[in-house]
PDB file of C-alpha atoms in Angstrom:
ATOM      1  CA  MET A  18     113.111 -27.367  87.991  1.00 63.00           C
ATOM      2  CA  ALA A  19     113.597 -30.967  86.918  1.00 63.00           C
ATOM      3  CA  ALA A  20     112.441 -32.179  90.307  1.00 64.00           C
ATOM      4  CA  MET A  21     109.248 -30.175  90.011  1.00 66.00           C
ATOM      5  CA  VAL A  22     108.620 -31.603  86.551  1.00 58.00           C
ATOM      6  CA  ASP A  23     109.102 -35.129  87.874  1.00 63.00           C
ATOM      7  CA  LYS A  24     106.688 -34.472  90.733  1.00 66.00           C
ATOM      8  CA  PHE A  25     104.116 -33.126  88.305  1.00 60.00           C
ATOM      9  CA  LYS A  26     104.466 -36.214  86.098  1.00 65.00           C
ATOM     10  CA  VAL A  27     104.006 -38.470  89.119  1.00 69.00           C
ATOM     11  CA  PHE A  28     100.923 -36.514  90.203  1.00 62.00           C
ATOM     12  CA  GLN A  29      99.499 -36.582  86.678  1.00 68.00           C
ATOM     13  CA  ARG A  30     100.108 -40.340  86.281  1.00 68.00           C
ATOM     14  CA  ARG A  31      98.487 -41.250  89.597  1.00 66.00           C
ATOM     15  CA  THR A  32      95.552 -38.877  89.162  1.00 75.00           C
ATOM     16  CA  THR A  33      94.842 -40.150  85.660  1.00 71.00           C
ATOM     17  CA  GLN A  34      94.987 -43.765  86.811  1.00 63.00           C
ATOM     18  CA  LYS A  35      92.714 -43.083  89.789  1.00 67.00           C
ATOM     19  CA  VAL A  36      90.098 -41.319  87.640  1.00 65.00           C
ATOM     20  CA  MET A  37      90.143 -44.088  85.039  1.00 65.00           C
ATOM     21  CA  GLN A  38      89.698 -46.723  87.732  1.00 61.00           C
ATOM     22  CA  GLN A  39      86.777 -44.820  89.227  1.00 66.00           C
ATOM     23  CA  MET A  40      85.181 -44.667  85.768  1.00 63.00           C
ATOM     24  CA  GLY A  41      85.796 -48.390  85.215  1.00 68.00           C
ATOM     25  CA  LEU A  42      88.197 -47.757  82.314  1.00 57.00           C
ATOM     26  CA  ALA A  43      91.247 -49.338  83.949  1.00 61.00           C
ATOM     27  CA  ASP A  44      92.005 -52.407  86.076  1.00 68.00           C
ATOM     28  CA  LYS A  45      92.579 -51.918  89.802  1.00 70.00           C
ATOM     29  CA  THR A  46      94.813 -53.934  92.106  1.00 68.00           C
ATOM     30  CA  SER A  47      93.229 -54.578  95.485  1.00 67.00           C
ATOM     31  CA  ASP A  48      95.196 -52.839  98.230  1.00 62.00           C
ATOM     32  CA  ASP A  49      93.085 -53.746 101.294  1.00 62.00           C
ATOM     33  CA  SER A  50      93.972 -56.775 103.378  1.00 73.00           C
ATOM     34  CA  GLN A  51      91.754 -58.395 105.993  1.00 80.00           C
ATOM     35  CA  ALA A  52      94.184 -57.305 108.696  1.00 83.00           C
ATOM     36  CA  GLN A  53      93.996 -53.719 107.506  1.00 84.00           C
ATOM     37  CA  GLN A  54      90.195 -53.793 107.463  1.00 87.00           C
ATOM     38  CA  GLY A  55      90.218 -55.174 111.005  1.00 88.00           C
ATOM     39  CA  PHE A  56      92.577 -52.413 112.065  1.00 89.00           C
ATOM     40  CA  GLU A  57      90.285 -49.754 110.645  1.00 89.00           C
ATOM     41  CA  THR A  58      87.230 -51.356 112.297  1.00 91.00           C
ATOM     42  CA  MET A  59      88.961 -51.312 115.681  1.00 92.00           C
ATOM     43  CA  GLY A  60      89.873 -47.690 115.068  1.00 92.00           C
ATOM     44  CA  VAL A  61      86.216 -46.780 114.550  1.00 94.00           C
ATOM     45  CA  PHE A  62      85.211 -48.598 117.755  1.00 95.00           C
ATOM     46  CA  GLU A  63      88.079 -46.990 119.651  1.00 95.00           C
ATOM     47  CA  ALA A  64      86.908 -43.508 118.631  1.00 94.00           C
ATOM     48  CA  GLN A  65      83.307 -44.330 119.571  1.00 96.00           C
ATOM     49  CA  LEU A  66      84.432 -45.709 122.935  1.00 96.00           C
ATOM     50  CA  LYS A  67      86.347 -42.536 123.741  1.00 96.00           C
ATOM     51  CA  SER A  68      83.424 -40.345 122.700  1.00 96.00           C
ATOM     52  CA  ASN A  69      80.921 -42.326 124.773  1.00 96.00           C
ATOM     53  CA  VAL A  70      83.149 -42.352 127.871  1.00 96.00           C
ATOM     54  CA  LEU A  71      83.429 -38.563 127.682  1.00 96.00           C
ATOM     55  CA  ALA A  72      79.645 -38.247 127.249  1.00 96.00           C
ATOM     56  CA  SER A  73      78.994 -40.653 130.136  1.00 95.00           C
ATOM     57  CA  ASN A  74      81.362 -38.807 132.441  1.00 94.00           C
ATOM     58  CA  SER A  75      79.699 -35.524 131.543  1.00 94.00           C
ATOM     59  CA  SER A  76      76.240 -36.960 132.327  1.00 95.00           C
ATOM     60  CA  ILE A  77      77.398 -38.364 135.673  1.00 94.00           C
ATOM     61  CA  GLU A  78      78.981 -35.039 136.575  1.00 93.00           C
ATOM     62  CA  LYS A  79      75.751 -33.183 135.718  1.00 94.00           C
ATOM     63  CA  LEU A  80      73.755 -35.674 137.802  1.00 93.00           C
ATOM     64  CA  CYS A  81      76.070 -35.182 140.787  1.00 92.00           C
ATOM     65  CA  ILE A  82      75.795 -31.403 140.480  1.00 93.00           C
ATOM     66  CA  SER A  83      71.987 -31.634 140.314  1.00 93.00           C
ATOM     67  CA  GLN A  84      71.916 -33.938 143.338  1.00 91.00           C
ATOM     68  CA  ALA A  85      74.185 -31.591 145.281  1.00 92.00           C
ATOM     69  CA  ASN A  86      71.912 -28.638 144.468  1.00 94.00           C
ATOM     70  CA  LEU A  87      68.825 -30.646 145.426  1.00 94.00           C
ATOM     71  CA  SER A  88      70.286 -31.837 148.723  1.00 93.00           C
ATOM     72  CA  SER A  89      71.466 -28.324 149.555  1.00 93.00           C
ATOM     73  CA  LYS A  90      67.964 -26.923 149.080  1.00 93.00           C
ATOM     74  CA  VAL A  91      66.368 -29.728 151.118  1.00 92.00           C
ATOM     75  CA  ASP A  92      68.868 -29.383 153.958  1.00 91.00           C
ATOM     76  CA  SER A  93      68.590 -25.596 154.051  1.00 89.00           C
ATOM     77  CA  TYR A  94      64.781 -25.651 154.108  1.00 88.00           C
ATOM     78  CA  PHE A  95      64.313 -28.240 156.854  1.00 88.00           C
ATOM     79  CA  ARG A  96      67.223 -26.982 158.956  1.00 86.00           C
ATOM     80  CA  THR A  97      65.570 -23.576 159.266  1.00 86.00           C
ATOM     81  CA  GLU A  98      61.922 -24.656 159.267  1.00 84.00           C
ATOM     82  CA  LEU A  99      62.291 -27.278 161.988  1.00 83.00           C
ATOM     83  CA  THR A 100      63.707 -24.665 164.346  1.00 78.00           C
ATOM     84  CA  GLY A 101      60.802 -22.292 163.742  1.00 71.00           C
ATOM     85  CA  GLU A 102      63.151 -19.700 162.270  1.00 71.00           C
ATOM     86  CA  GLY A 103      62.498 -20.349 158.588  1.00 62.00           C
ATOM     87  CA  GLU A 104      61.340 -17.827 156.018  1.00 65.00           C
ATOM     88  CA  TYR A 105      58.260 -19.886 155.119  1.00 60.00           C
ATOM     89  CA  GLY A 106      56.290 -19.378 158.315  1.00 59.00           C
ATOM     90  CA  GLY A 107      57.548 -22.197 160.520  1.00 71.00           C
ATOM     91  CA  GLU A 108      54.713 -24.581 159.640  1.00 79.00           C
ATOM     92  CA  MET A 109      57.035 -27.582 159.955  1.00 81.00           C
ATOM     93  CA  PHE A 110      57.966 -26.505 163.475  1.00 81.00           C
ATOM     94  CA  GLU A 111      54.288 -26.238 164.427  1.00 80.00           C
ATOM     95  CA  PHE A 112      53.489 -29.555 162.777  1.00 81.00           C
ATOM     96  CA  PHE A 113      55.993 -31.498 164.868  1.00 81.00           C
ATOM     97  CA  SER A 114      55.483 -29.460 168.021  1.00 79.00           C
ATOM     98  CA  ASN A 115      51.780 -30.347 168.227  1.00 73.00           C
ATOM     99  CA  GLY A 116      52.218 -34.073 167.472  1.00 65.00           C
ATOM    100  CA  HIS A 117      50.803 -35.678 164.351  1.00 67.00           C
ATOM    101  CA  ASN A 118      50.268 -39.021 162.611  1.00 60.00           C
ATOM    102  CA  GLY A 119      49.442 -40.785 165.870  1.00 60.00           C
ATOM    103  CA  ALA A 120      52.721 -39.759 167.550  1.00 63.00           C
ATOM    104  CA  ASN A 121      52.779 -38.052 170.927  1.00 71.00           C
ATOM    105  CA  GLN A 122      54.589 -34.784 171.361  1.00 73.00           C
ATOM    106  CA  LYS A 123      57.829 -36.378 172.569  1.00 79.00           C
ATOM    107  CA  ASP A 124      57.991 -38.842 169.676  1.00 81.00           C
ATOM    108  CA  SER A 125      57.011 -36.144 167.225  1.00 81.00           C
ATOM    109  CA  GLN A 126      59.895 -33.951 168.362  1.00 82.00           C
ATOM    110  CA  MET A 127      62.234 -36.945 168.077  1.00 85.00           C
ATOM    111  CA  HIS A 128      60.991 -37.427 164.512  1.00 86.00           C
ATOM    112  CA  ALA A 129      61.723 -33.791 163.761  1.00 87.00           C
ATOM    113  CA  SER A 130      65.280 -34.256 164.982  1.00 87.00           C
ATOM    114  CA  LEU A 131      65.718 -37.422 162.882  1.00 88.00           C
ATOM    115  CA  LEU A 132      64.334 -35.670 159.820  1.00 89.00           C
ATOM    116  CA  GLN A 133      66.746 -32.789 160.233  1.00 88.00           C
ATOM    117  CA  GLU A 134      69.662 -35.203 160.638  1.00 88.00           C
ATOM    118  CA  ALA A 135      68.551 -37.200 157.567  1.00 89.00           C
ATOM    119  CA  CYS A 136      68.421 -34.052 155.425  1.00 90.00           C
ATOM    120  CA  GLU A 137      71.837 -32.963 156.671  1.00 90.00           C
ATOM    121  CA  GLU A 138      73.302 -36.409 155.987  1.00 90.00           C
ATOM    122  CA  PHE A 139      71.715 -36.415 152.523  1.00 90.00           C
ATOM    123  CA  TYR A 140      73.481 -33.125 151.801  1.00 91.00           C
ATOM    124  CA  HIS A 141      76.843 -34.453 152.975  1.00 90.00           C
ATOM    125  CA  VAL A 142      76.685 -37.737 151.062  1.00 89.00           C
ATOM    126  CA  CYS A 143      75.602 -36.030 147.806  1.00 90.00           C
ATOM    127  CA  ASN A 144      78.532 -33.675 148.054  1.00 90.00           C
ATOM    128  CA  GLU A 145      80.889 -36.528 148.905  1.00 89.00           C
ATOM    129  CA  ILE A 146      79.745 -38.499 145.847  1.00 90.00           C
ATOM    130  CA  GLY A 147      80.034 -35.434 143.631  1.00 88.00           C
ATOM    131  CA  GLY A 148      83.381 -34.546 145.142  1.00 88.00           C
ATOM    132  CA  VAL A 149      85.942 -37.160 146.118  1.00 85.00           C
ATOM    133  CA  ALA A 150      84.239 -40.153 144.484  1.00 89.00           C
ATOM    134  CA  LEU A 151      83.548 -38.396 141.173  1.00 92.00           C
ATOM    135  CA  ARG A 152      87.002 -36.848 140.949  1.00 92.00           C
ATOM    136  CA  GLY A 153      88.539 -40.269 141.607  1.00 92.00           C
ATOM    137  CA  LEU A 154      86.483 -41.815 138.801  1.00 93.00           C
ATOM    138  CA  MET A 155      87.345 -39.037 136.336  1.00 94.00           C
ATOM    139  CA  HIS A 156      91.053 -39.193 137.155  1.00 94.00           C
ATOM    140  CA  GLN A 157      91.284 -42.974 136.816  1.00 95.00           C
ATOM    141  CA  LEU A 158      89.383 -43.078 133.532  1.00 96.00           C
ATOM    142  CA  ASP A 159      91.480 -40.250 132.136  1.00 96.00           C
ATOM    143  CA  GLU A 160      94.763 -41.892 133.122  1.00 96.00           C
ATOM    144  CA  LEU A 161      93.865 -45.495 132.262  1.00 96.00           C
ATOM    145  CA  VAL A 162      91.489 -45.164 129.304  1.00 96.00           C
ATOM    146  CA  LEU A 163      91.204 -41.787 127.610  1.00 96.00           C
ATOM    147  CA  ARG A 164      94.869 -40.810 127.436  1.00 96.00           C
ATOM    148  CA  PRO A 165      96.024 -44.236 126.200  1.00 96.00           C
ATOM    149  CA  ILE A 166      93.400 -44.122 123.439  1.00 95.00           C
ATOM    150  CA  SER A 167      94.576 -40.644 122.458  1.00 94.00           C
ATOM    151  CA  LYS A 168      98.162 -41.922 122.391  1.00 94.00           C
ATOM    152  CA  ASP A 169      97.113 -44.792 120.140  1.00 93.00           C
ATOM    153  CA  GLU A 170      95.449 -42.307 117.799  1.00 90.00           C
ATOM    154  CA  GLU A 171      98.751 -40.407 117.576  1.00 89.00           C
ATOM    155  CA  LEU A 172     100.486 -43.607 116.498  1.00 88.00           C
ATOM    156  CA  ASN A 173      98.088 -43.811 113.564  1.00 87.00           C
ATOM    157  CA  GLN A 174     100.102 -41.144 111.769  1.00 87.00           C
ATOM    158  CA  ASN A 175     102.807 -43.681 110.866  1.00 89.00           C
ATOM    159  CA  THR A 176     100.140 -46.172 109.826  1.00 90.00           C
ATOM    160  CA  LYS A 177      98.400 -43.623 107.616  1.00 88.00           C
ATOM    161  CA  GLU A 178     101.692 -42.737 105.929  1.00 91.00           C
ATOM    162  CA  LEU A 179     102.348 -46.386 105.114  1.00 90.00           C
ATOM    163  CA  ILE A 180      98.802 -46.867 103.810  1.00 88.00           C
ATOM    164  CA  GLU A 181      99.136 -43.810 101.557  1.00 87.00           C
ATOM    165  CA  GLU A 182     102.542 -45.026 100.354  1.00 90.00           C
ATOM    166  CA  LYS A 183     100.989 -48.361  99.386  1.00 88.00           C
ATOM    167  CA  LYS A 184      98.115 -46.653  97.581  1.00 86.00           C
ATOM    168  CA  SER A 185     100.564 -44.536  95.586  1.00 86.00           C
ATOM    169  CA  ALA A 186     102.719 -47.584  94.738  1.00 88.00           C
ATOM    170  CA  THR A 187      99.593 -49.452  93.624  1.00 87.00           C
ATOM    171  CA  LEU A 188      98.521 -46.570  91.346  1.00 83.00           C
ATOM    172  CA  ASP A 189     102.035 -46.454  89.799  1.00 84.00           C
ATOM    173  CA  TYR A 190     102.025 -50.211  89.192  1.00 84.00           C
ATOM    174  CA  ASP A 191      98.565 -50.167  87.603  1.00 84.00           C
ATOM    175  CA  ALA A 192      99.416 -47.114  85.474  1.00 83.00           C
ATOM    176  CA  TYR A 193     102.621 -48.656  84.106  1.00 82.00           C
ATOM    177  CA  ARG A 194     100.825 -51.914  83.351  1.00 82.00           C
ATOM    178  CA  ARG A 195      98.139 -50.055  81.442  1.00 81.00           C
ATOM    179  CA  SER A 196     100.729 -48.068  79.503  1.00 80.00           C
ATOM    180  CA  ALA A 197     102.800 -51.187  78.696  1.00 79.00           C
ATOM    181  CA  ASN A 198      99.732 -52.963  77.342  1.00 76.00           C
ATOM    182  CA  ALA A 199      99.042 -49.973  75.100  1.00 73.00           C
ATOM    183  CA  ALA A 200     102.656 -49.473  73.907  1.00 73.00           C
ATOM    184  CA  SER A 201     102.968 -48.659  70.176  1.00 70.00           C
ATOM    185  CA  SER A 202     106.438 -50.162  69.658  1.00 81.00           C
ATOM    186  CA  PRO A 203     108.579 -52.979  71.039  1.00 81.00           C
ATOM    187  CA  VAL A 204     111.146 -50.471  72.335  1.00 79.00           C
ATOM    188  CA  GLU A 205     108.473 -48.510  74.192  1.00 80.00           C
ATOM    189  CA  GLN A 206     106.980 -51.717  75.551  1.00 79.00           C
ATOM    190  CA  ASP A 207     110.354 -52.928  76.858  1.00 83.00           C
ATOM    191  CA  ARG A 208     110.920 -49.594  78.595  1.00 83.00           C
ATOM    192  CA  LEU A 209     107.506 -49.695  80.211  1.00 81.00           C
ATOM    193  CA  GLU A 210     107.830 -53.352  81.193  1.00 86.00           C
ATOM    194  CA  HIS A 211     110.984 -52.417  83.071  1.00 86.00           C
ATOM    195  CA  LYS A 212     109.039 -49.730  84.928  1.00 84.00           C
ATOM    196  CA  VAL A 213     106.286 -52.279  85.642  1.00 85.00           C
ATOM    197  CA  LYS A 214     108.873 -54.562  87.241  1.00 90.00           C
ATOM    198  CA  LEU A 215     110.344 -51.740  89.346  1.00 90.00           C
ATOM    199  CA  SER A 216     106.924 -50.533  90.456  1.00 87.00           C
ATOM    200  CA  LYS A 217     105.867 -54.084  91.307  1.00 89.00           C
ATOM    201  CA  ASP A 218     108.975 -54.576  93.443  1.00 91.00           C
ATOM    202  CA  LYS A 219     108.273 -51.302  95.223  1.00 90.00           C
ATOM    203  CA  LEU A 220     104.627 -52.283  95.777  1.00 90.00           C
ATOM    204  CA  GLU A 221     105.574 -55.657  97.209  1.00 89.00           C
ATOM    205  CA  ASN A 222     108.141 -54.040  99.490  1.00 93.00           C
ATOM    206  CA  VAL A 223     105.758 -51.431 100.932  1.00 91.00           C
ATOM    207  CA  SER A 224     103.018 -54.077 101.183  1.00 89.00           C
ATOM    208  CA  ARG A 225     105.249 -56.250 103.365  1.00 91.00           C
ATOM    209  CA  ARG A 226     106.204 -53.317 105.555  1.00 91.00           C
ATOM    210  CA  LEU A 227     102.585 -52.276 105.919  1.00 91.00           C
ATOM    211  CA  ALA A 228     101.457 -55.845 106.662  1.00 90.00           C
ATOM    212  CA  ASP A 229     104.080 -56.206 109.403  1.00 92.00           C
ATOM    213  CA  HIS A 230     103.154 -52.806 110.797  1.00 92.00           C
ATOM    214  CA  ILE A 231      99.412 -53.572 110.756  1.00 91.00           C
ATOM    215  CA  THR A 232      99.984 -56.920 112.461  1.00 92.00           C
ATOM    216  CA  LEU A 233     101.801 -55.245 115.342  1.00 92.00           C
ATOM    217  CA  ARG A 234      99.300 -52.388 115.527  1.00 93.00           C
ATOM    218  CA  ASN A 235      96.392 -54.843 115.647  1.00 93.00           C
ATOM    219  CA  GLN A 236      97.998 -56.633 118.572  1.00 94.00           C
ATOM    220  CA  VAL A 237      98.461 -53.310 120.345  1.00 94.00           C
ATOM    221  CA  ARG A 238      94.876 -52.298 119.697  1.00 94.00           C
ATOM    222  CA  CYS A 239      93.462 -55.637 120.818  1.00 95.00           C
ATOM    223  CA  LYS A 240      95.320 -55.371 124.111  1.00 96.00           C
ATOM    224  CA  LEU A 241      94.373 -51.712 124.530  1.00 96.00           C
ATOM    225  CA  LEU A 242      90.672 -52.242 123.846  1.00 96.00           C
ATOM    226  CA  ILE A 243      90.439 -55.255 126.166  1.00 97.00           C
ATOM    227  CA  HIS A 244      92.210 -53.277 128.898  1.00 97.00           C
ATOM    228  CA  SER A 245      89.993 -50.230 128.313  1.00 96.00           C
ATOM    229  CA  VAL A 246      86.702 -52.122 128.449  1.00 97.00           C
ATOM    230  CA  LEU A 247      87.680 -54.079 131.566  1.00 97.00           C
ATOM    231  CA  THR A 248      88.855 -50.890 133.243  1.00 97.00           C
ATOM    232  CA  LEU A 249      85.615 -49.095 132.360  1.00 96.00           C
ATOM    233  CA  ILE A 250      83.525 -51.875 133.860  1.00 96.00           C
ATOM    234  CA  GLN A 251      85.689 -52.030 136.986  1.00 96.00           C
ATOM    235  CA  LYS A 252      85.840 -48.282 137.620  1.00 95.00           C
ATOM    236  CA  TYR A 253      82.173 -47.581 136.920  1.00 95.00           C
ATOM    237  CA  ASN A 254      81.156 -50.520 139.106  1.00 95.00           C
ATOM    238  CA  ALA A 255      83.426 -49.246 141.891  1.00 93.00           C
ATOM    239  CA  PHE A 256      82.025 -45.721 141.603  1.00 93.00           C
ATOM    240  CA  PHE A 257      78.378 -46.755 141.771  1.00 92.00           C
ATOM    241  CA  ALA A 258      79.087 -49.281 144.539  1.00 91.00           C
ATOM    242  CA  SER A 259      80.879 -46.547 146.476  1.00 89.00           C
ATOM    243  CA  ALA A 260      77.986 -44.143 145.891  1.00 89.00           C
ATOM    244  CA  SER A 261      75.543 -46.778 147.133  1.00 88.00           C
ATOM    245  CA  ALA A 262      77.620 -47.425 150.251  1.00 87.00           C
ATOM    246  CA  ILE A 263      77.854 -43.703 150.966  1.00 85.00           C
ATOM    247  CA  MET A 264      74.103 -43.239 150.526  1.00 84.00           C
ATOM    248  CA  LYS A 265      73.380 -46.021 153.005  1.00 82.00           C
ATOM    249  CA  THR A 266      74.726 -43.825 155.779  1.00 76.00           C
ATOM    250  CA  ALA A 267      71.738 -41.541 155.222  1.00 73.00           C
ATOM    251  CA  ASP A 268      69.322 -44.503 155.259  1.00 78.00           C
ATOM    252  CA  SER A 269      70.026 -45.309 158.898  1.00 73.00           C
ATOM    253  CA  ARG A 270      67.883 -42.395 160.079  1.00 73.00           C
ATOM    254  CA  LEU A 271      64.967 -43.007 157.729  1.00 83.00           C
ATOM    255  CA  GLY A 272      63.487 -46.167 159.262  1.00 81.00           C
ATOM    256  CA  PRO A 273      61.317 -44.651 162.017  1.00 80.00           C
ATOM    257  CA  LEU A 274      60.299 -41.789 159.732  1.00 86.00           C
ATOM    258  CA  LEU A 275      59.256 -44.025 156.841  1.00 87.00           C
ATOM    259  CA  ASP A 276      57.070 -46.134 159.106  1.00 84.00           C
ATOM    260  CA  VAL A 277      55.145 -43.085 160.266  1.00 83.00           C
ATOM    261  CA  TYR A 278      55.186 -40.551 157.449  1.00 84.00           C
ATOM    262  CA  GLN A 279      55.693 -42.352 154.138  1.00 87.00           C
ATOM    263  CA  MET A 280      52.409 -43.097 152.315  1.00 87.00           C
ATOM    264  CA  ASP A 281      51.451 -45.532 149.590  1.00 88.00           C
ATOM    265  CA  GLU A 282      49.509 -44.437 146.523  1.00 89.00           C
ATOM    266  CA  GLY A 283      46.112 -45.063 148.137  1.00 88.00           C
ATOM    267  CA  LYS A 284      46.869 -42.935 151.180  1.00 85.00           C
ATOM    268  CA  LEU A 285      48.261 -40.177 148.994  1.00 86.00           C
ATOM    269  CA  MET A 286      45.059 -40.069 146.966  1.00 88.00           C
ATOM    270  CA  SER A 287      42.997 -39.990 150.169  1.00 84.00           C
ATOM    271  CA  LEU A 288      45.118 -37.181 151.555  1.00 83.00           C
ATOM    272  CA  LEU A 289      44.513 -35.123 148.436  1.00 84.00           C
ATOM    273  CA  SER A 290      40.800 -35.942 148.077  1.00 84.00           C
ATOM    274  CA  THR A 291      38.082 -33.312 148.439  1.00 80.00           C
ATOM    275  CA  ASP A 292      36.267 -35.403 151.060  1.00 80.00           C
ATOM    276  CA  TYR A 293      39.279 -35.240 153.340  1.00 74.00           C
ATOM    277  CA  PHE A 294      39.425 -31.449 153.091  1.00 76.00           C
ATOM    278  CA  LYS A 295      35.666 -31.124 153.690  1.00 79.00           C
ATOM    279  CA  GLN A 296      35.886 -33.219 156.843  1.00 78.00           C
ATOM    280  CA  GLN A 297      38.885 -31.239 158.030  1.00 72.00           C
ATOM    281  CA  GLN A 298      37.036 -27.987 157.452  1.00 76.00           C
ATOM    282  CA  GLN A 299      34.053 -29.274 159.428  1.00 77.00           C
ATOM    283  CA  GLN A 300      36.320 -30.356 162.275  1.00 73.00           C
ATOM    284  CA  GLN A 301      38.074 -27.003 162.224  1.00 72.00           C
ATOM    285  CA  GLN A 302      34.760 -25.202 162.384  1.00 77.00           C
ATOM    286  CA  GLN A 303      33.689 -27.263 165.383  1.00 74.00           C
ATOM    287  CA  ALA A 304      37.007 -26.546 167.069  1.00 66.00           C
ATOM    288  CA  ASN A 305      36.596 -22.808 166.481  1.00 70.00           C
ATOM    289  CA  ASN A 306      33.133 -22.872 168.085  1.00 71.00           C
ATOM    290  CA  TYR A 307      34.624 -24.173 171.353  1.00 60.00           C
ATOM    291  CA  ASN A 308      37.919 -22.366 171.114  1.00 55.00           C
ATOM    292  CA  HIS A 309      37.069 -19.819 173.806  1.00 49.00           C
ATOM    293  CA  VAL A 310      36.648 -22.580 176.411  1.00 49.00           C
ATOM    294  CA  SER A 311      39.313 -25.004 175.154  1.00 49.00           C
ATOM    295  CA  SER A 312      42.440 -25.835 177.079  1.00 51.00           C
ATOM    296  CA  PRO A 313      45.899 -26.486 175.502  1.00 52.00           C
ATOM    297  CA  THR A 314      45.191 -30.199 175.949  1.00 53.00           C
ATOM    298  CA  ASP A 315      41.984 -29.818 173.942  1.00 54.00           C
ATOM    299  CA  SER A 316      43.942 -28.101 171.189  1.00 50.00           C
ATOM    300  CA  ARG A 317      46.332 -31.037 170.915  1.00 53.00           C
ATOM    301  CA  ASN A 318      43.365 -33.429 170.905  1.00 57.00           C
ATOM    302  CA  ARG A 319      41.869 -31.585 167.940  1.00 52.00           C
ATOM    303  CA  MET A 320      45.120 -31.973 166.052  1.00 53.00           C
ATOM    304  CA  GLN A 321      45.073 -35.710 166.721  1.00 56.00           C
ATOM    305  CA  ASN A 322      41.396 -35.891 165.739  1.00 57.00           C
ATOM    306  CA  ALA A 323      42.327 -34.396 162.365  1.00 53.00           C
ATOM    307  CA  ASP A 324      44.674 -37.325 161.837  1.00 58.00           C
ATOM    308  CA  SER A 325      41.859 -39.712 162.741  1.00 59.00           C
ATOM    309  CA  LEU A 326      39.659 -38.026 160.161  1.00 53.00           C
ATOM    310  CA  PHE A 327      42.343 -38.547 157.560  1.00 53.00           C
ATOM    311  CA  ALA A 328      42.442 -42.259 158.378  1.00 56.00           C
ATOM    312  CA  GLU A 329      38.640 -42.451 158.139  1.00 57.00           C
ATOM    313  CA  ALA A 330      38.656 -40.636 154.779  1.00 53.00           C
ATOM    314  CA  GLU A 331      41.308 -43.019 153.543  1.00 54.00           C
ATOM    315  CA  ARG A 332      39.142 -46.003 154.462  1.00 56.00           C
ATOM    316  CA  GLN A 333      36.131 -44.511 152.698  1.00 54.00           C
ATOM    317  CA  GLN A 334      38.120 -43.713 149.579  1.00 52.00           C
ATOM    318  CA  SER A 335      39.847 -47.134 149.455  1.00 52.00           C
ATOM    319  CA  PRO A 336      37.209 -49.900 149.803  1.00 48.00           C
ATOM    320  CA  VAL A 337      39.392 -52.449 147.985  1.00 44.00           C
ATOM    321  CA  LYS A 338      40.945 -55.059 150.283  1.00 42.00           C
ATOM    322  CA  SER A 339      44.671 -54.966 150.792  1.00 41.00           C
ATOM    323  CA  HIS A 340      46.942 -57.580 149.236  1.00 42.00           C
ATOM    324  CA  THR A 341      47.711 -59.038 152.637  1.00 41.00           C
ATOM    325  CA  SER A 342      44.076 -59.901 153.538  1.00 41.00           C
ATOM    326  CA  LYS A 343      43.004 -63.510 153.350  1.00 41.00           C
ATOM    327  CA  PRO A 344      40.567 -64.553 150.595  1.00 42.00           C
ATOM    328  CA  SER A 345      37.023 -65.271 151.752  1.00 36.00           C
TER     329      SER A 345
END
């Protein structure tokens, strides 16, 4: 019972002192050191770093999943369409079989094979990046950054206990000082002055222990944060460099295809212009008129003529000189 009464008195004394300080009715001893403020600032940054690493990893994982889904769809479509067995009518098979974009039938079929290989390679590299490379990144960051930060946060429990102990000792010291200054008799003042001395000794003791503890914890946090940031930079750089190197394996098959089939903005606009479609329709109509006497060779020639019409439409739609032409 006596112990409970003592605890209640302690609670009442500290609560009263805290309220009076908040209201500006009592003096307050500063209990925050520069080292402690630095420790708390590093703690805030540490928590933000952990949160942002988790968010970044989640975004990269989502990107890899999206890329894997995209590459799977591309590979599946062209793998079936280029064999003429696709569910979309086999237009790709017909396109390459007849020869287009100035390529003869043999080259066109070679292009079809390269395109199929490029799509297949794209699928494999996307899955490799989202598989082995991503898992390696996640594992290394978890082991070398996230878990150590979590461990450091666990160590904060001892720090928080010491900080709270110092706050309580400071409230006791300030409360006894206030009471001693308001003592109504010399006897009461002597008794309270003795308590002031005891509470001051206790405050100085816990302050030293906390200062030593904070000094060591700051050193730990400095080392941990430097390690964490350097590791983040290294591991993210390695991941993206690895992804780039893996993707280059798919680039090797693109060269001949890009030269023939990739278009700049001007050619794209010409391709999608109404004039181009009108000319194609006219050419198709002419071809239909002679279809009953046309040979297979004539049919291929009409396909190639359609490409020539596209080039002519592009020239008519793009009168501006190219950047490579010499000034007059």
